[in-house]
Coordinates of C-alpha atoms and ligand atoms in Angstrom, one line a residue:
X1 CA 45.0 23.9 -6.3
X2 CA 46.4 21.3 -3.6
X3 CA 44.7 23.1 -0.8
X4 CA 41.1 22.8 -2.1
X5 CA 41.1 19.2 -1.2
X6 CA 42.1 19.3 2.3
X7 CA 40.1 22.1 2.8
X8 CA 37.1 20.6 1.5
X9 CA 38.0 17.3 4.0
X10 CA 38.6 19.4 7.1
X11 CA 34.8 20.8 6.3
X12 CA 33.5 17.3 5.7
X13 CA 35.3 15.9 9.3
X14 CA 34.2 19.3 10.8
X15 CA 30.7 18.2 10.1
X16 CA 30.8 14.9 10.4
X17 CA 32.4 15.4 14.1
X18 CA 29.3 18.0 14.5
X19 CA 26.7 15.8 13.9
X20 CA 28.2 12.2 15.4
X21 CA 29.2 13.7 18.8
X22 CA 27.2 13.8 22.2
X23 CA 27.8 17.2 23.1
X24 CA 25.2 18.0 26.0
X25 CA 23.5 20.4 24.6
X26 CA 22.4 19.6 20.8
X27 CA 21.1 16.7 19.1
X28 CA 23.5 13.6 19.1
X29 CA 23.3 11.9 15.8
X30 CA 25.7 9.3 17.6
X31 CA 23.0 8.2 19.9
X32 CA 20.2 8.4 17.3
X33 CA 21.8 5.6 15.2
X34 CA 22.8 3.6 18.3
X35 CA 19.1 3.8 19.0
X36 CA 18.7 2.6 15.6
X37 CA 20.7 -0.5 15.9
X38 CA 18.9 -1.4 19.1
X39 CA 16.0 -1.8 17.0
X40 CA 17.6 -3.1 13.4
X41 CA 19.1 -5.4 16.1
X42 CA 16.4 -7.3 17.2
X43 CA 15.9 -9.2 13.5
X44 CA 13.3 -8.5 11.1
X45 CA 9.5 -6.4 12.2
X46 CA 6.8 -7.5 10.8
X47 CA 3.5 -6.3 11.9
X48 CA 2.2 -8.2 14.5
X49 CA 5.5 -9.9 14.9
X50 CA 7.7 -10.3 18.0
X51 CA 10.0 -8.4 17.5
X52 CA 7.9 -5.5 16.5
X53 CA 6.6 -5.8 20.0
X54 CA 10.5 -5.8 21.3
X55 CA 10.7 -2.4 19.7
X56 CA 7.5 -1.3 21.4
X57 CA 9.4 -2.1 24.3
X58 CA 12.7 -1.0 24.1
X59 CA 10.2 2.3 23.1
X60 CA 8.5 2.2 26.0
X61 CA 11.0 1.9 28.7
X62 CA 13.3 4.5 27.3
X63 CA 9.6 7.3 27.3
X64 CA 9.3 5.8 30.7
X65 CA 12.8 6.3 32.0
X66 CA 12.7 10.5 30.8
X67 CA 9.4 10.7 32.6
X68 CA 6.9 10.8 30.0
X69 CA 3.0 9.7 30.4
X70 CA 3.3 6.3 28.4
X71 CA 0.2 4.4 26.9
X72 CA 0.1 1.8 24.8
X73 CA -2.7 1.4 21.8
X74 CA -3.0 -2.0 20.5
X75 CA -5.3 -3.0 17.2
X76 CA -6.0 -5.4 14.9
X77 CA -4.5 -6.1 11.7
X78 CA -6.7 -7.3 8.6
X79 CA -4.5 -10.8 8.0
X80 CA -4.9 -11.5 12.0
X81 CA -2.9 -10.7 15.2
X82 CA -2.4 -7.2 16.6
X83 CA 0.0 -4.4 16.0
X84 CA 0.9 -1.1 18.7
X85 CA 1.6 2.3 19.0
X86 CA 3.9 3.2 21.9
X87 CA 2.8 7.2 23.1
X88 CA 4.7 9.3 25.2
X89 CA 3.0 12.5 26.3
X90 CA 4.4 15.7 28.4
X91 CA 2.0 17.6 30.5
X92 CA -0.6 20.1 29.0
X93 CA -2.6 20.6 26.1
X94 CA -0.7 18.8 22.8
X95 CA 0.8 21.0 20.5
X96 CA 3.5 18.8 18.8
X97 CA 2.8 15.4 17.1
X98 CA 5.9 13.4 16.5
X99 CA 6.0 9.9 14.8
X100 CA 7.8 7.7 13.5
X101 CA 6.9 3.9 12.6
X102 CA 8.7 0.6 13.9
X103 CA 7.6 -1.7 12.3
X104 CA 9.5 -2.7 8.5
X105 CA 9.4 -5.0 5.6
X106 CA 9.6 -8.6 6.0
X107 CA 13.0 -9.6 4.5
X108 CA 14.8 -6.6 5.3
X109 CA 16.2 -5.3 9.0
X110 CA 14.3 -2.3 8.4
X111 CA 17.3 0.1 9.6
X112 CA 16.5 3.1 7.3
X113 CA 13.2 2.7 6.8
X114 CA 12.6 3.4 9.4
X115 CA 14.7 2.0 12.6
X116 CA 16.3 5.8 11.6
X117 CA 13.1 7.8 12.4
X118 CA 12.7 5.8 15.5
X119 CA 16.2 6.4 16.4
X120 CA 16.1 10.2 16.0
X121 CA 12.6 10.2 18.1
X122 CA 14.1 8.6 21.2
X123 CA 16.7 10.9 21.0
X124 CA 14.6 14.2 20.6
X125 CA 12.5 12.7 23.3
X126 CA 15.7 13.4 25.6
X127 CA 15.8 17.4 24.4
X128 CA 11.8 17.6 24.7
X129 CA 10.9 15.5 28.2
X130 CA 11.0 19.4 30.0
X131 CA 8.7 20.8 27.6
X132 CA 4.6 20.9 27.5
X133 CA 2.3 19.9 24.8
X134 CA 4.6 17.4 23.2
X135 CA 3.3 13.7 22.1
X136 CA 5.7 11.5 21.0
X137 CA 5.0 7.8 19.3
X138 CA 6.1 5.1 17.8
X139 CA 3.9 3.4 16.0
X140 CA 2.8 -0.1 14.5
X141 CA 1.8 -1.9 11.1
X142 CA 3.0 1.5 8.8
X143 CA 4.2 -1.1 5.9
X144 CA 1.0 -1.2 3.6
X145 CA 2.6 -3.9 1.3
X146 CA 2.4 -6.2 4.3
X147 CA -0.1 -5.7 6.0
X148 CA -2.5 -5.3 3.2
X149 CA -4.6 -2.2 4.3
X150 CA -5.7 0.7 3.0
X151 CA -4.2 2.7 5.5
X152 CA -1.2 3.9 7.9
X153 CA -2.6 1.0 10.9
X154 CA -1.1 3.0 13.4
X155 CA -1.0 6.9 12.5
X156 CA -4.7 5.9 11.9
X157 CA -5.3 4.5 15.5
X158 CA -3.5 7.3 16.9
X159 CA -5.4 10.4 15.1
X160 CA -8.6 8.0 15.9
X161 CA -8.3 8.4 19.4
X162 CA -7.4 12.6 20.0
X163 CA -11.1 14.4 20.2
X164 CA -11.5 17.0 18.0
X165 CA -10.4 19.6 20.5
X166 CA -6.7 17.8 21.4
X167 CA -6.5 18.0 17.3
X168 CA -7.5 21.3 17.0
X169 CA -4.4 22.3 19.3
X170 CA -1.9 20.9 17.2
X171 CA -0.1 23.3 15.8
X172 CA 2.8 20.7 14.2
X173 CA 2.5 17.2 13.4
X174 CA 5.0 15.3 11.3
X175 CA 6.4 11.6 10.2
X176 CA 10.1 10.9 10.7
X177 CA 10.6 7.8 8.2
X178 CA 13.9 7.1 6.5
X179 CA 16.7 9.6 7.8
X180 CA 19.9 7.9 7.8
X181 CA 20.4 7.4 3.8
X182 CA 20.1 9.4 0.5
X183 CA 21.7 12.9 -0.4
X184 CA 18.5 15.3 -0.1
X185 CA 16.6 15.8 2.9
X186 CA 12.7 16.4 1.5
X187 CA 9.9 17.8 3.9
X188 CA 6.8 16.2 2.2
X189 CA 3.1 16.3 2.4
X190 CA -0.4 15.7 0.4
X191 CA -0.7 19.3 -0.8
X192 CA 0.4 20.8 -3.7
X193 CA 2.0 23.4 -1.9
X194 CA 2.9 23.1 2.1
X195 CA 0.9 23.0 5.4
X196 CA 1.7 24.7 8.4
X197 CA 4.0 21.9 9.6
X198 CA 5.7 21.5 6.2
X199 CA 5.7 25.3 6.4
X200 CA 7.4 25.1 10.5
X201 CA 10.1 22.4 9.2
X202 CA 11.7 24.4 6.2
X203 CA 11.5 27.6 8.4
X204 CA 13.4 25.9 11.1
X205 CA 15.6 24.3 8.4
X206 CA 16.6 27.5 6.9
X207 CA 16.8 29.0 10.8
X208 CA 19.6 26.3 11.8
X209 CA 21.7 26.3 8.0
X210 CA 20.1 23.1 6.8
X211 CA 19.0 22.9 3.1
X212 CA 15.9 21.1 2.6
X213 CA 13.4 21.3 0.2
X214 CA 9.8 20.7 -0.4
X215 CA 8.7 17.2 -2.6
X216 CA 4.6 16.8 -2.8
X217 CA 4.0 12.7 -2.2
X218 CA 1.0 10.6 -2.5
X219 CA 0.7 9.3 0.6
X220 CA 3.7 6.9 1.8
X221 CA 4.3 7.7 5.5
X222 CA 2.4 8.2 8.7
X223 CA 2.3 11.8 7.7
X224 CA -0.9 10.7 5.5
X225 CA -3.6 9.1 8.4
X226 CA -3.0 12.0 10.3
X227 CA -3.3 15.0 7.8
X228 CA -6.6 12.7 6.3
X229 CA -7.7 12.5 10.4
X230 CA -7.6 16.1 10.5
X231 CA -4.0 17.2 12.1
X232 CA -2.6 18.5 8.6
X233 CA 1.4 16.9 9.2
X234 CA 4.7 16.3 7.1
X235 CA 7.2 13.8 6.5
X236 CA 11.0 14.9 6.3
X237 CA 12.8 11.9 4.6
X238 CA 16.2 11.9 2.9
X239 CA 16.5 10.8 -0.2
X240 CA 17.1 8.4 -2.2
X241 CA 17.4 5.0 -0.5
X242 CA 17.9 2.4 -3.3
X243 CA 18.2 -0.5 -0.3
X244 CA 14.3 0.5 0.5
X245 CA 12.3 -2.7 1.4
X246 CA 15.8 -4.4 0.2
X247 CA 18.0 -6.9 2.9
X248 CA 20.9 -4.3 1.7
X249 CA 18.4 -2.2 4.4
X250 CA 21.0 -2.3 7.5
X251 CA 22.5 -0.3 9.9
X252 CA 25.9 0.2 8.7
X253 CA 24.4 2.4 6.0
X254 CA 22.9 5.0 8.3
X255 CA 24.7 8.1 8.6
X256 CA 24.8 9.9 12.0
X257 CA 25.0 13.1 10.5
X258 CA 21.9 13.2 8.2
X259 CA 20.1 11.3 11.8
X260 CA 21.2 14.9 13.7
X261 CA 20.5 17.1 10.4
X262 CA 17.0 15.9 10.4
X263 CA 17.0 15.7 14.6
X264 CA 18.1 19.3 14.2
X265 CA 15.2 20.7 11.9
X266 CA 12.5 18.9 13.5
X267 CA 14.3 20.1 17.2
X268 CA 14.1 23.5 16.4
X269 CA 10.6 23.4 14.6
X270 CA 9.2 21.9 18.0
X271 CA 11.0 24.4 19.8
X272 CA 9.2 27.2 18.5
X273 CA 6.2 26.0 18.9
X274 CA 6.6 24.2 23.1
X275 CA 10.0 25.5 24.1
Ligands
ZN1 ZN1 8.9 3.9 6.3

């Protein structure tokens, strides 16, 4: 009866050494969150705001450094100023859409939602520069609440601007939004049942050991502008954060194993589609 415990605990370090470390060849959940704090560093990120710019940047260099094509798409929000997507593209024809959004609740540092999803983008970025067909962004003005839209500002601007032939080439589009807290990872989407990318991220989940499951939502991530634009996408969140929108929102909470879990799925879901 004594054992169980330590067993259990040389599982849990096991795993936990699995998904902080840097080793060369996976996905560094490490580096995800310190990608994370570069961002939940800069202070709050409004849209519109300074220091969701700073992020853009920080975004943009690290795209330009691994050699992808960078452009940046700047728009207007509805209360005044103007918000920005950050797009890194590889050569050829795009076949995966990956986003996650930058910007966060005023109030808050914005590390889980969604500093995390940036974090685990710039680090997939790093395992996907060698590969064709992949866009990657990070995008503006997600945070309805504040900026008072209808809409996903900056999933919208980005399906806006792919023709209907560089959309009808995609063959997996998701939102990675809030990664680093909760105890259930969740692959979610509009329909009642899932789309092809829903579909390609609990295949490559059950391919690489992960349990995830699949949780219908109404709507609340970037995964929403771009399945309405015509690029039917996901969102893979963990669940549940009760520090969402909340100051409690920091960095210290984000877990580098549930950043390399969801790094993992998402990794390998790409993988089979442009590796
Ligand atoms: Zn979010």
């Amino acid at each position: 009866m004594r054992r169980l415990p330590l067993v259990v605990l040389l599982s849990c370090a096991l795993v936990l050494v699995a998904g902080a470390s840097s080793s060369s060849a996976g996905f560094s959940g490490a580096k995800a969150k310190a990608w994370a704090g570069k961002l939940a560093a800069l202070g709050q990120r409004p849209a519109g705001g300074r220091h969701e710019r700073q992020a853009g940047g920080i975004v943009r260099r690290r795209f330009e450094q691994l050699g992808y094509d960078v452009t940046v798409q700047r728009f207007p929000l509805p209360e005044g100023g103007r918000s920005l997507n950050v797009i890194g593209r590889t050569p050829g024809r795009i076949r995966v859409i990956v986003v996650a959004h930058m910007d966060g609740m005023p109030g808050t540092r914005a590390a889980n939602d969604n500093a995390s999803g940036v974090g685990v983008t710039l680090e997939l970025a790093r395992r996907l520069m060698t590969k064709r067909g992949v866009l990657l962004a990070a995008l503006g003005a997600e945070e309805r609440r504040h900026t008072g839209a209808g809409w996903h500002l900056g999933s919208r601007a980005l399906t806006r601007s792919l023709s209907p032939e560089q959309k009808a080439g995609v063959r997996l589009a998701l939102s990675i939004d809030m990664v680093g807290v909760g105890t259930t990872l969740n692959v979610r989407g509009l329909e009642a049942s899932p789309n092809r990318s829903a579909r390609r991220l609990l295949n490559a989940a059950s391919r690489v050991g992960i349990r995830a499951s699949y949780l219908r939502d109404t709507g609340q991530s970037d995964h929403d502008d771009l399945t309405r634009g015509g690029v039917p996408a996901a969102w893979i969140e963990w669940r549940w954060d009760p520090c969402w929108h909340q100051p409690c929102d920091q960095i210290h909470r984000l877990r580098p194993w549930k950043l390399w879990a969801a790094g993992k799925v998402v990794r390998n879901a790409a993988l089979r589609v442009v590796g």
